[in-house]
Coordinates of C-alpha atoms and ligand atoms in Angstrom, one line a residue:
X1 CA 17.2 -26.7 -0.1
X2 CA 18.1 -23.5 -2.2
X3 CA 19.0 -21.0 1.0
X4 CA 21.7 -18.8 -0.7
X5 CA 24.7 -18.3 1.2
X6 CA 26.0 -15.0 1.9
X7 CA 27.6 -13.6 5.1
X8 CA 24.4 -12.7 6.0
X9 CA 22.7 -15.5 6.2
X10 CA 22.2 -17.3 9.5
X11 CA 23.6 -21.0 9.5
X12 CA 20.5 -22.5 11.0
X13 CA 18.7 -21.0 7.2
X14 CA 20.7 -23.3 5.3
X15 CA 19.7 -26.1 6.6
X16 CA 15.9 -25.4 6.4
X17 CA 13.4 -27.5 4.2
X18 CA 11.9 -24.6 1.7
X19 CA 9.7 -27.0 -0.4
X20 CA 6.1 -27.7 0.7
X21 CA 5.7 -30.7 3.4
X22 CA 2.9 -32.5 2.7
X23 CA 2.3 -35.9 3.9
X24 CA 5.4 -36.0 5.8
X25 CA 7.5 -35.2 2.2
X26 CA 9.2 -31.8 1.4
X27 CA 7.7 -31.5 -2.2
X28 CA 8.0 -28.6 -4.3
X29 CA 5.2 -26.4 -5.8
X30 CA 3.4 -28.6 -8.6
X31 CA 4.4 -25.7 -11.1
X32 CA 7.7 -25.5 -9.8
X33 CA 7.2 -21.6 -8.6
X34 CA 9.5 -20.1 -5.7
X35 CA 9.9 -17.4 -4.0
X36 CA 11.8 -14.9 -2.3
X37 CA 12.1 -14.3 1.3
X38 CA 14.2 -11.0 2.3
X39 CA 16.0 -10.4 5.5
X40 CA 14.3 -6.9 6.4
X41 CA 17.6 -5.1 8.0
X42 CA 19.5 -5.4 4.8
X43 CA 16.8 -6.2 1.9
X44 CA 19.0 -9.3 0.8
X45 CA 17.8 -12.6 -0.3
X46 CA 17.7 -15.3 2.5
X47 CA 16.4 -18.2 0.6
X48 CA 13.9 -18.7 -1.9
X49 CA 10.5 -21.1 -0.9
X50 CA 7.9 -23.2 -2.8
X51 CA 5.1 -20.9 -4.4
X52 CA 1.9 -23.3 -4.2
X53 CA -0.9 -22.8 -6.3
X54 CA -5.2 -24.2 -5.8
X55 CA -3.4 -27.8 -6.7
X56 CA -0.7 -27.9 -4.0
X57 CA -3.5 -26.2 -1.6
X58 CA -6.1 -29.1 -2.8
X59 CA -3.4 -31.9 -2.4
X60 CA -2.5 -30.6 1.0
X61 CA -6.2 -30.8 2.6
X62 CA -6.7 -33.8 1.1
X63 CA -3.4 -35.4 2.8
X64 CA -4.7 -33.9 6.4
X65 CA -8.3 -35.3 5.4
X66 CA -7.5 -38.6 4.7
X67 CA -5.5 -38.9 7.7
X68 CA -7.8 -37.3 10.2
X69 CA -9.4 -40.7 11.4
X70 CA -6.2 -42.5 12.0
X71 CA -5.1 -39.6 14.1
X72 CA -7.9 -38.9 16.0
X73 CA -8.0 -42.4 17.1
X74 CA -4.3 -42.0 19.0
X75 CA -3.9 -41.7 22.5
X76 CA -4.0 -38.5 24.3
X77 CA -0.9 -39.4 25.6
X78 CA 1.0 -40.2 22.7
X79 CA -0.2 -36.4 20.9
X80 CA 1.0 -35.5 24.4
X81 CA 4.1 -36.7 24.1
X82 CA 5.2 -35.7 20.8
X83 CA 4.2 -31.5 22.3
X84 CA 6.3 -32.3 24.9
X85 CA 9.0 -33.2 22.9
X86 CA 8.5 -30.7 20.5
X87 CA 8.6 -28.0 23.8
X88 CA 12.3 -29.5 24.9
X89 CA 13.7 -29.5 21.1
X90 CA 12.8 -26.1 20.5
X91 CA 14.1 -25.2 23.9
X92 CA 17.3 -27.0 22.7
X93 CA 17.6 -24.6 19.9
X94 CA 16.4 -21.2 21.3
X95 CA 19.7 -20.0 19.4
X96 CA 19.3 -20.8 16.6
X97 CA 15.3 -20.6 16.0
X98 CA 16.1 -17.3 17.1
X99 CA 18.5 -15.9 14.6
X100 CA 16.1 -17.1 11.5
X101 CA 13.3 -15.3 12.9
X102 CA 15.3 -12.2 13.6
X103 CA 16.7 -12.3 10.0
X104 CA 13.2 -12.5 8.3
X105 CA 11.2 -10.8 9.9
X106 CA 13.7 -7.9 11.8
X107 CA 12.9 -8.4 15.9
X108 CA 16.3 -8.0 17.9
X109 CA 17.5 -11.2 18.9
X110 CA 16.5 -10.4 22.2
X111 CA 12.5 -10.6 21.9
X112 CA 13.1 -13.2 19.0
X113 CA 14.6 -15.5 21.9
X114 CA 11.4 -14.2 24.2
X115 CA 9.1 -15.0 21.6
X116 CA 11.3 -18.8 21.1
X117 CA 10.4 -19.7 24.6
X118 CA 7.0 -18.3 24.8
X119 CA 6.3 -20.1 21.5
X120 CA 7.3 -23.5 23.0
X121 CA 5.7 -22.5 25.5
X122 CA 2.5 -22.9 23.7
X123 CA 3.0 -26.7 23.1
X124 CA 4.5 -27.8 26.8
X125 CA 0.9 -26.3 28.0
X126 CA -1.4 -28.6 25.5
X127 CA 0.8 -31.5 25.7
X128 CA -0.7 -31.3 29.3
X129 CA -4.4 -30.4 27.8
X130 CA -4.4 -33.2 25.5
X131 CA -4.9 -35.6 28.5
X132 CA -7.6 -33.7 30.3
X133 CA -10.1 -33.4 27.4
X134 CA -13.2 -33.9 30.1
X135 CA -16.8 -34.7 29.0
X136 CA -20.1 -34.2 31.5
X137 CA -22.6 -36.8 33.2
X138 CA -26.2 -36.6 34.3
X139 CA -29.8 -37.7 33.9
X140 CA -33.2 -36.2 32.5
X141 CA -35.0 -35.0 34.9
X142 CA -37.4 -37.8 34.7
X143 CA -34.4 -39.7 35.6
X144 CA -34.9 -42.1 32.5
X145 CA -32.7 -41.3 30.3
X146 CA -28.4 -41.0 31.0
X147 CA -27.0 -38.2 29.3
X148 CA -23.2 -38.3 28.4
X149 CA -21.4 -35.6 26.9
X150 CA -17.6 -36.3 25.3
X151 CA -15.6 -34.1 23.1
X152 CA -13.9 -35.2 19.5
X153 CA -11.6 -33.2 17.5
X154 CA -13.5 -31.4 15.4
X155 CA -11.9 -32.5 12.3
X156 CA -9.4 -30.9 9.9
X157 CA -8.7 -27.6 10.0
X158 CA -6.7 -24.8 8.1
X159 CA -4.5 -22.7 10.4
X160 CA -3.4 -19.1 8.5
X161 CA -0.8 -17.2 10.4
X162 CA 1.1 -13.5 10.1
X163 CA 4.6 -12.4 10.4
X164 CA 4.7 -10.5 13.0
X165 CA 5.2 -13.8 15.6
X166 CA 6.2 -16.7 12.9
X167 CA 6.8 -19.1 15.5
X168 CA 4.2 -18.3 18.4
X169 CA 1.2 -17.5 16.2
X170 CA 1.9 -21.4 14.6
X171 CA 2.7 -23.1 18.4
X172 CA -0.6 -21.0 20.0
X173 CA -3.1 -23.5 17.3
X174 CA -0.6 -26.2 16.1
X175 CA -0.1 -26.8 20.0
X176 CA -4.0 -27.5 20.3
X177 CA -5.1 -28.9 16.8
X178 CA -2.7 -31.6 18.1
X179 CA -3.7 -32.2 21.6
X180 CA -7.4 -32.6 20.3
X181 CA -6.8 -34.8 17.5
X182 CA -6.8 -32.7 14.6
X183 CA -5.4 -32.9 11.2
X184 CA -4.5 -29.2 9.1
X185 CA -3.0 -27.7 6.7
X186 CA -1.2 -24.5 7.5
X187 CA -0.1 -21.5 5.6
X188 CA 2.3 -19.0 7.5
X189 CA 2.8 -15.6 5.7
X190 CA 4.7 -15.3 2.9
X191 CA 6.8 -12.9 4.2
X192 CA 8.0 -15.3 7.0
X193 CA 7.7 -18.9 5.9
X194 CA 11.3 -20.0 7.3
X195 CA 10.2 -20.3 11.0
X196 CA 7.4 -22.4 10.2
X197 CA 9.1 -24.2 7.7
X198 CA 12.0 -24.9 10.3
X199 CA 9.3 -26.1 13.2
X200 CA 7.5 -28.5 10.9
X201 CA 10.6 -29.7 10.9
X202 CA 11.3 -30.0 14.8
X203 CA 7.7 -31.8 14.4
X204 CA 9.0 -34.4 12.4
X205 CA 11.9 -35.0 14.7
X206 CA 9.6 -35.4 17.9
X207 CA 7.6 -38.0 16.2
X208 CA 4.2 -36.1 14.5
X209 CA 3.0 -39.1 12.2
X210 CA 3.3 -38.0 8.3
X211 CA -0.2 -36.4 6.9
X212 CA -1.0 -34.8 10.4
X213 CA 0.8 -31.4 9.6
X214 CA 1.0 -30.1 6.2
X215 CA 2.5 -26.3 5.3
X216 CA 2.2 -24.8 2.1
X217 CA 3.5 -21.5 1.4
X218 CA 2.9 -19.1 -1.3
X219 CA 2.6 -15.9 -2.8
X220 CA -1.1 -16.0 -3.5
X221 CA -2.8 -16.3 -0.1
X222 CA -6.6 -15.9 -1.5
X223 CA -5.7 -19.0 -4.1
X224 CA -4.6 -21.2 -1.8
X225 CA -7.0 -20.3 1.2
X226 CA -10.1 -20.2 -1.1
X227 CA -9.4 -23.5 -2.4
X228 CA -9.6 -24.7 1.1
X229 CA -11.9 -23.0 2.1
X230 CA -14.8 -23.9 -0.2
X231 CA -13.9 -27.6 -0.2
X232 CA -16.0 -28.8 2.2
X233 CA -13.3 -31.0 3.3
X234 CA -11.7 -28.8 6.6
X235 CA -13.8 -28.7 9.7
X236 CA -12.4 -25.4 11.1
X237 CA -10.0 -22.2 10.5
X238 CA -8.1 -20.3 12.9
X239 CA -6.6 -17.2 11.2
X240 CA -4.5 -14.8 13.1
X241 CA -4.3 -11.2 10.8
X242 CA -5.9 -8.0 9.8
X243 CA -9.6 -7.7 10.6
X244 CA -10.0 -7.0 6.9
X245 CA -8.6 -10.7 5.7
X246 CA -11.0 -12.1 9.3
X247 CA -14.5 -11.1 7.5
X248 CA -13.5 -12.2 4.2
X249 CA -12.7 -16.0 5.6
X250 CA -15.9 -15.4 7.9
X251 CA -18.4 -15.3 5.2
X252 CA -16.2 -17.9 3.3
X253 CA -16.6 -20.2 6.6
X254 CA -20.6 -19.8 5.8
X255 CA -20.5 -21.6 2.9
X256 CA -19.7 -24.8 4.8
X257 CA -20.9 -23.5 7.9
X258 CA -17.4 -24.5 9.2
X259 CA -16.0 -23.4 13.2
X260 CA -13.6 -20.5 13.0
X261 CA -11.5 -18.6 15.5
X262 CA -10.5 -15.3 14.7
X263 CA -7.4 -13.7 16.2
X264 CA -8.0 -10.1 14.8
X265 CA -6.3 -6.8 14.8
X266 CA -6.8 -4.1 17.6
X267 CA -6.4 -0.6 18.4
X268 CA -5.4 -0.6 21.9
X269 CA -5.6 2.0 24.8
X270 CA -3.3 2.7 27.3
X271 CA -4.5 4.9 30.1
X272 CA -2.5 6.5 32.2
X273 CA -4.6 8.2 35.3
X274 CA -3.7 10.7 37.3
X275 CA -3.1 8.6 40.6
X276 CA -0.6 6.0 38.6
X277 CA 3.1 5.2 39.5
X278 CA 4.6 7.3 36.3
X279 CA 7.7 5.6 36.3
X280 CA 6.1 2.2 36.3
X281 CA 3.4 3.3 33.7
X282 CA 6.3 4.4 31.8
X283 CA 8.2 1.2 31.7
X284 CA 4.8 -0.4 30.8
X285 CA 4.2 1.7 28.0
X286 CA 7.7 1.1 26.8
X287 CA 6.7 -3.0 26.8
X288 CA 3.0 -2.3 25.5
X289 CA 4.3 0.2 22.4
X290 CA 7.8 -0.9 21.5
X291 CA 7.2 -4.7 21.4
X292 CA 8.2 -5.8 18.2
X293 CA 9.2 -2.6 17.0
X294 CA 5.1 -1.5 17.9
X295 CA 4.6 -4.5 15.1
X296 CA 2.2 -6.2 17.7
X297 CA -1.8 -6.8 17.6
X298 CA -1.1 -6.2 21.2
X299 CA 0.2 -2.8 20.6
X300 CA -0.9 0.8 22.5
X301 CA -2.2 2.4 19.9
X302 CA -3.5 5.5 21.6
X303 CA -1.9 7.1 24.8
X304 CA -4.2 8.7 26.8
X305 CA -2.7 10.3 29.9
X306 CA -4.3 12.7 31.9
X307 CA -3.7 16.3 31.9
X308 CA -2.5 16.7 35.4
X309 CA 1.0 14.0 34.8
X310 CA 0.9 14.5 31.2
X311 CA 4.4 16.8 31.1
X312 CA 6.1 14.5 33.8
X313 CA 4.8 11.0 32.1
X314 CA 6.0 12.8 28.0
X315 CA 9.7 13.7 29.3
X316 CA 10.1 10.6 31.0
X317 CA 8.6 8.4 28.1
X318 CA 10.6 10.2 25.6
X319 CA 14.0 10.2 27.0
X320 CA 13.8 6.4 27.2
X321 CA 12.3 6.1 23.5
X322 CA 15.4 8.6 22.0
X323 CA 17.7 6.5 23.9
X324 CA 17.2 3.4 22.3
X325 CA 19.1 1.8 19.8
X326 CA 17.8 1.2 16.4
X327 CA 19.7 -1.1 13.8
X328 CA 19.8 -4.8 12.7
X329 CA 18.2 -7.1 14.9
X330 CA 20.9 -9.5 14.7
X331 CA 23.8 -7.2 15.7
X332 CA 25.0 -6.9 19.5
X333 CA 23.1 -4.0 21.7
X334 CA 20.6 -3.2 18.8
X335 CA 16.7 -2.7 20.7
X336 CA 14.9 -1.6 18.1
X337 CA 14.8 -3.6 14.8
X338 CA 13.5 -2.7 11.2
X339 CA 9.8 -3.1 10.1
X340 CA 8.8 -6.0 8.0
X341 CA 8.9 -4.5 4.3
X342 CA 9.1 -0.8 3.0
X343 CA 5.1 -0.5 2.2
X344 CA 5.1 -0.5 6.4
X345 CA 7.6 2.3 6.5
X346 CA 5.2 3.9 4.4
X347 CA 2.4 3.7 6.0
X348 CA 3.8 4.6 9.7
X349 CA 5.4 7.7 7.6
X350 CA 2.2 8.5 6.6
X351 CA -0.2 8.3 9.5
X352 CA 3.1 10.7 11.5
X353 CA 2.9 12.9 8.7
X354 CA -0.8 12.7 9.3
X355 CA -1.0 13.4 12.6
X356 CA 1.8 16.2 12.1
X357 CA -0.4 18.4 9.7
X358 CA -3.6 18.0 12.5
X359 CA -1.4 19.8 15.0
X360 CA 0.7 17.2 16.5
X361 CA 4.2 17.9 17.9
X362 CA 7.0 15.7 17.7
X363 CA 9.0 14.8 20.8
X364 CA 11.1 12.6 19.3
X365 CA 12.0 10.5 16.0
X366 CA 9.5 11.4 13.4
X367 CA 11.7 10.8 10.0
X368 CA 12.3 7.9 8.7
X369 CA 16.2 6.8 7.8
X370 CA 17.7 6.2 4.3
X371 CA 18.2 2.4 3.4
X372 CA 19.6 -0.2 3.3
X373 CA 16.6 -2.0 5.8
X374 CA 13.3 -0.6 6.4
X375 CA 13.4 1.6 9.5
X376 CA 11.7 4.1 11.0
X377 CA 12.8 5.5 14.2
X378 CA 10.7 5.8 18.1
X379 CA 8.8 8.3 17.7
X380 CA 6.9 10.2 20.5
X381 CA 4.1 12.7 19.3
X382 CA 2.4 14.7 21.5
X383 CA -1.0 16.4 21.4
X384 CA -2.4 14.2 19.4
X385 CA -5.8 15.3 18.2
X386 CA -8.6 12.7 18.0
X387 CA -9.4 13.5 14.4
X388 CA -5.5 12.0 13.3
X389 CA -6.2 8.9 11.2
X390 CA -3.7 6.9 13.8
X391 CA -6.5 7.4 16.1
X392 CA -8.4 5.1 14.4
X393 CA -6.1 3.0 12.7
X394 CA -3.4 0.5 14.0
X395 CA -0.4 2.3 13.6
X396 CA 2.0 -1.2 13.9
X397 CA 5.2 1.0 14.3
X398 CA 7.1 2.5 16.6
X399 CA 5.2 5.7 16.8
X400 CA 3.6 6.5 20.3
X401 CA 0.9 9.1 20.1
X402 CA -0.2 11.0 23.5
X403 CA -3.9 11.8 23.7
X404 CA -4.6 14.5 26.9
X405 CA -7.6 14.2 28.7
X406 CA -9.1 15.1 32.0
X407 CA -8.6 18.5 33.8
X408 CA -4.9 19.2 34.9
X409 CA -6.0 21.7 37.8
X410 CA -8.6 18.4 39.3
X411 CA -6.9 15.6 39.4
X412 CA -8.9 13.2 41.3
X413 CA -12.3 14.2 39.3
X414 CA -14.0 10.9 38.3
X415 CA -15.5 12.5 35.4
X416 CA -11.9 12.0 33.6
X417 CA -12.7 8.4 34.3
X418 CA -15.9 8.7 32.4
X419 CA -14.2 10.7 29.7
X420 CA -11.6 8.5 29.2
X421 CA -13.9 5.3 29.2
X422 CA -15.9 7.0 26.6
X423 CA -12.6 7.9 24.2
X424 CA -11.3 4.3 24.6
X425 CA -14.1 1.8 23.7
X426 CA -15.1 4.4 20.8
X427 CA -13.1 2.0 18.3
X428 CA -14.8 -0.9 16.7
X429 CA -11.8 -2.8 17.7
X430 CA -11.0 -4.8 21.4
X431 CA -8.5 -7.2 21.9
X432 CA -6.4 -5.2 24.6
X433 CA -6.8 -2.3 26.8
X434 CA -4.1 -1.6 29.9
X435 CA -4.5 1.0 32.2
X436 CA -2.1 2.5 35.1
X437 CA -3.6 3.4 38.3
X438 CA -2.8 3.0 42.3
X439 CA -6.9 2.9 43.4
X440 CA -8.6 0.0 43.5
X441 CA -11.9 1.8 43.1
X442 CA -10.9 2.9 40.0
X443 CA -8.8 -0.4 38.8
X444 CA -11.9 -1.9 39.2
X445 CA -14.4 0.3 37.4
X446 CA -12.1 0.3 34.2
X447 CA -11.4 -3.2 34.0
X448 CA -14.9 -3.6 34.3
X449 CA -16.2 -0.8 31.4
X450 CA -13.3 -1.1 28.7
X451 CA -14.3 -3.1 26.0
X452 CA -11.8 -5.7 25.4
X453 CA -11.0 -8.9 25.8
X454 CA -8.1 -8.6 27.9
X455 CA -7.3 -5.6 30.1
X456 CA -3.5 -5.0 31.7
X457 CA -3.8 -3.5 35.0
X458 CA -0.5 -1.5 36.1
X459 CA 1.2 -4.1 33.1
X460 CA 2.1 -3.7 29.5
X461 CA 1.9 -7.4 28.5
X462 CA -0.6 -9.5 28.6
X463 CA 0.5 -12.6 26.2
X464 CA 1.1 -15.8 28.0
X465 CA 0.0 -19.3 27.6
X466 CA -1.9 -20.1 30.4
X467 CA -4.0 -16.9 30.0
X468 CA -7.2 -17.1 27.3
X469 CA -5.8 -14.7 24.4
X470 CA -8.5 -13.1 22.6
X471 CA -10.7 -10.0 21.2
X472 CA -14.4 -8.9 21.5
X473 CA -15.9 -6.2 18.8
X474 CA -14.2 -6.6 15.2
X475 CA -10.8 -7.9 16.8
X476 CA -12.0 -11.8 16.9
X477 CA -14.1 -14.3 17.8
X478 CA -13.1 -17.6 20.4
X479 CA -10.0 -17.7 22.7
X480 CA -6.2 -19.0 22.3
X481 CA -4.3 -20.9 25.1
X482 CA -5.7 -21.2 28.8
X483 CA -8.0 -23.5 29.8
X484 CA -10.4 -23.1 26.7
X485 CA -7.6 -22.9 24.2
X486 CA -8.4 -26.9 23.0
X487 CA -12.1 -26.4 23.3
X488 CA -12.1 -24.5 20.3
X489 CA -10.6 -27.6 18.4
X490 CA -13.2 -30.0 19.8
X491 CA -17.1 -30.6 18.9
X492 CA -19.2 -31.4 21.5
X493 CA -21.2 -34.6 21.7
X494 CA -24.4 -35.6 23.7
X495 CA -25.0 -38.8 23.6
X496 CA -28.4 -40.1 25.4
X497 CA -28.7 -43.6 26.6
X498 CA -32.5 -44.8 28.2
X499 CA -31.7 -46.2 31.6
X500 CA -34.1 -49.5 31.7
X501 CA -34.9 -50.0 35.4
Ligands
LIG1 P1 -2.8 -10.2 7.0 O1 -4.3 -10.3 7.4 O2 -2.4 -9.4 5.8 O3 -2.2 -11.6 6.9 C1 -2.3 -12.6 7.8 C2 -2.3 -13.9 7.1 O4 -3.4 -14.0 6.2 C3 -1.1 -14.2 6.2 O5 -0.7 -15.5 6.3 C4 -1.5 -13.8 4.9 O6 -0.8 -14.5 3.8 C5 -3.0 -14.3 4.9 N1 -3.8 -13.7 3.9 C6 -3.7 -12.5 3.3 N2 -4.7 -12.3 2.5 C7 -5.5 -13.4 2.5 C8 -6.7 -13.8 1.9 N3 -7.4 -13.0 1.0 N4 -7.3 -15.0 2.2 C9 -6.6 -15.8 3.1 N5 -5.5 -15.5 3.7 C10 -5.0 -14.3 3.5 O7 -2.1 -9.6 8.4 P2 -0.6 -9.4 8.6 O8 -0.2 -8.1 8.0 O9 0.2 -10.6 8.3 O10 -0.6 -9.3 10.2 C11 -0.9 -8.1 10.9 C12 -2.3 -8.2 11.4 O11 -2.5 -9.3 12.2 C13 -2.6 -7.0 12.3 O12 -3.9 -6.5 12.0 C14 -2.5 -7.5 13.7 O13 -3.2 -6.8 14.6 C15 -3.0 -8.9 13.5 N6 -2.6 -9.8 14.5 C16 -3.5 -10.3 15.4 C17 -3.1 -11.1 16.4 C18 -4.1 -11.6 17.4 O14 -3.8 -12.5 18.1 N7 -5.3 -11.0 17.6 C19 -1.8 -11.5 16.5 C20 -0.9 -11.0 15.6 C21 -1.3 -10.2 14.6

């Protein structure tokens, strides 16, 4: 428990566990490494964590191996129960939960409570999943032979999460891994362990057997993941991050030829058409880009808006963007928090600057601030040309960049349609594309050619529990929440029985 107590420092972070839990024990690091963990308005010190190395990572997956049997032999109801529990204790706490995200990872407390209740949200949907894990039934066609199919938890698993939604990313496969009966070890990102470190302990408290969960943070993901990965003891990994960190763990996962679900990065389009409500595709864009201060794998990425609205969709768009408030996420009015860490100011400076020098304009914003806190303001460019590397790269800021296309003087022209197809699915990426338009002719034809594996009509959000979250192309592979959420933590078994007559 070494939080360090300054003004600053929320009281729900002093009383956070910042050792490893492993087998149901807060232990620290075996070499006794820790770590920082920075509040990123202010660039203070919040509290310092365990740094685990290959032997913490090694005694972790051996904890959640050795208890896999025990735990998948539970009842459904009882793993159900403990979710559910889990779900009305963090409800309890939305407060509280709330202000540690906010102060280390930046979101206003606003979205940080959003994120609190869709988080939770995740486990009060597979505590009811865990008790309709359903199987199959039939015959061989020659009618000799019974064939039953059932479902067991696919084993142990190692569960990797990002920063950018500490407590949601963690619910959306803790939430399953439970409900099916599996065992894991999970390491959240170093640059936001306190949320997960604070929910293992909510865990605890709503009755999750020792040796079921065990969290190990560190500074040296590719240690720690490695070791777990080639140990042929864990059954499965579902990672949430960067596409470049996904293939790595992919052709890791062929050495043991183990089941992986990949929640992947994405590059998303947002298409306004020329027959949408602008005021509505306005406010969507405003939810779609500024989530998360544009932090978001669900982000708009490019902004294509056809010629013939393009002036009255900008001015809108950009008087809201100026308008909003930019400062630290835990102070009263603020919208618009700081990034996670200075080298992502960098990089959103860059690809404006970028942009800028390829004959972009900027509406708005466009500089980024002095310190303390990693800023950078909304930022509206306009013009963007299609050779600007933010065309082809997730810009995970605050920066929307507006892409023309179609003719202004023929508005209703379904080549635009065509065009803008074309421009959209040329990305290797496709998690999310949204799109604004008022005719169902053409609401259908999009949703039907973008390639993605979700698609936002006349909506800028697309995240919810109920609803299969997931990518095609290089933004993933298998589905989070819905109905197929838990099917990713079971294996399949046929099991054929001769019917003697
Ligand atoms: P990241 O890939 O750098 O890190 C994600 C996690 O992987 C962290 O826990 C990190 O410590 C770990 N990691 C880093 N290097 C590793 C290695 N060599 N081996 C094993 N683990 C390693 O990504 P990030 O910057 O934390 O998150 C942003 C990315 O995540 C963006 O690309 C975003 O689109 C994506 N994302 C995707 C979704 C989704 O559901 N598709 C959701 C949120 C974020």
């Amino acid at each position: 428990m070494t939080a360090i107590a300054t003004t600053q420092v929320p009281d729900a972070i002093s009383s956070i566990h910042t050792d490893l839990f492993i087998g149901g024990e807060w232990v620290p690091a075996a070499a006794g490494d820790r770590f920082d963990v920075l509040n990123p308005a202010t660039g203070e010190v919040l509290a310092e964590v365990a740094d685990a190395d290959a032997t913490d990572a090694r005694r972790a997956l051996e904890t959640a191996a050795a208890h896999q049997a025990e735990w998948a032999a539970t009842s459904p109801r009882n793993r159900s129960e403990i979710l559910y529990r889990a779900y009305e204790l963090i409800m309890s706490r939305v407060d509280g939960i709330a202000s540690v995200m906010t102060a280390e990872m930046g979101k206003p407390l606003a979205e940080a409570k959003g994120e609190v209740a869709y988080g939770a949200e995740f486990f009060r949907w597979f505590a009811e999943e865990a008790v309709r894990i359903g199987g199959d039934h039939t015959t061989t066609g020659d009618g000799g032979t019974r064939i039953v199919v059932s479902r067991q938890p696919v084993g142990p698993c190692i569960l990797i999460t990002p920063w950018n939604f500490p407590l949601a990313m963690g619910t959306r496969k803790i939430g399953p891994a439970i409900a099916a009966g599996c065992t894991m070890v999970l390491k959240p990102a170093e640059l936001t362990p306190l949320t997960t470190l604070l929910l293992a302990d909510i865990l605890v408290e709503a009755g999750l057997p020792a040796g079921v969960l065990n969290v190990v943070t560190t500074t040296d993901p590719s240690t720690v993941v490695t070791e777990w990965m080639d140990s042929g003891l864990a059954r499965k990994v579902s990672f949430t991050g960067s596409t470049e960190v996904g293939k790595t763990l992919l052709r890791q996962a062929a050495g043991t030829v183990m089941r992986t679900s990949m929640e992947l990065g994405g590059n998303a389009p947002f298409i306004v058409c020329a027959d949408a409500d602008i005021s509505r595709a306005v406010d969507g864009l405003m939810l779609a880009k500024m989530r998360n201060t544009g932090q978001a794998c669900t982000a708009a990425n490019r902004i294509f808006v056809h010629r013939s609205v393009i002036d009255e969709f900008t001015e809108q768009f950009t008087a809201k963007m100026a308008a909003l408030k930019v400062g630290d996420g835990a102070a009263d009015g603020t919208q618009v928090g700081p990034l996670v860490e200075p080298k992502a100011v960098a990089k959103v400076a860059s690809l404006v600057d970028d942009a800028v020098s390829k004959g972009a304009a900027v509406a708005c914003g466009g500089e980024a601030p002095e310190g303390p806190g990693f800023f950078y303001p909304p930022t509206v460019l306009t013009g963007v040309g299609l050779e600007a590397d933010l065309v082809r790269n997730e810009i995970f800021g605050p920066v929307a960049a507006i892409i023309p296309f179609g003719d202004a003087d023929n508005p209703l022209d379904p080549a635009a349609d065509d065009e803008v197809i074309s421009l959209a699915n040329d990305t290797p990426w496709g998690l999310v594309a949204y799109f604004f338009s008022q005719d169902v002719d053409r609401c259908a034809r999009l949703s039907t050619a973008l390639e993605a594996g979700m698609v936002g009509v006349n909506t800028g959000i697309v995240s919810n529990p109920a609803a299969p979250f997931g990518g095609v192309k290089e933004s993933g592979l298998g589905r989070e929440g819905g109905r197929v959420g838990i099917e990713e933590f079971l294996d399949m078994k046929y099991t054929a029985t001769p019917i003697r007559r």
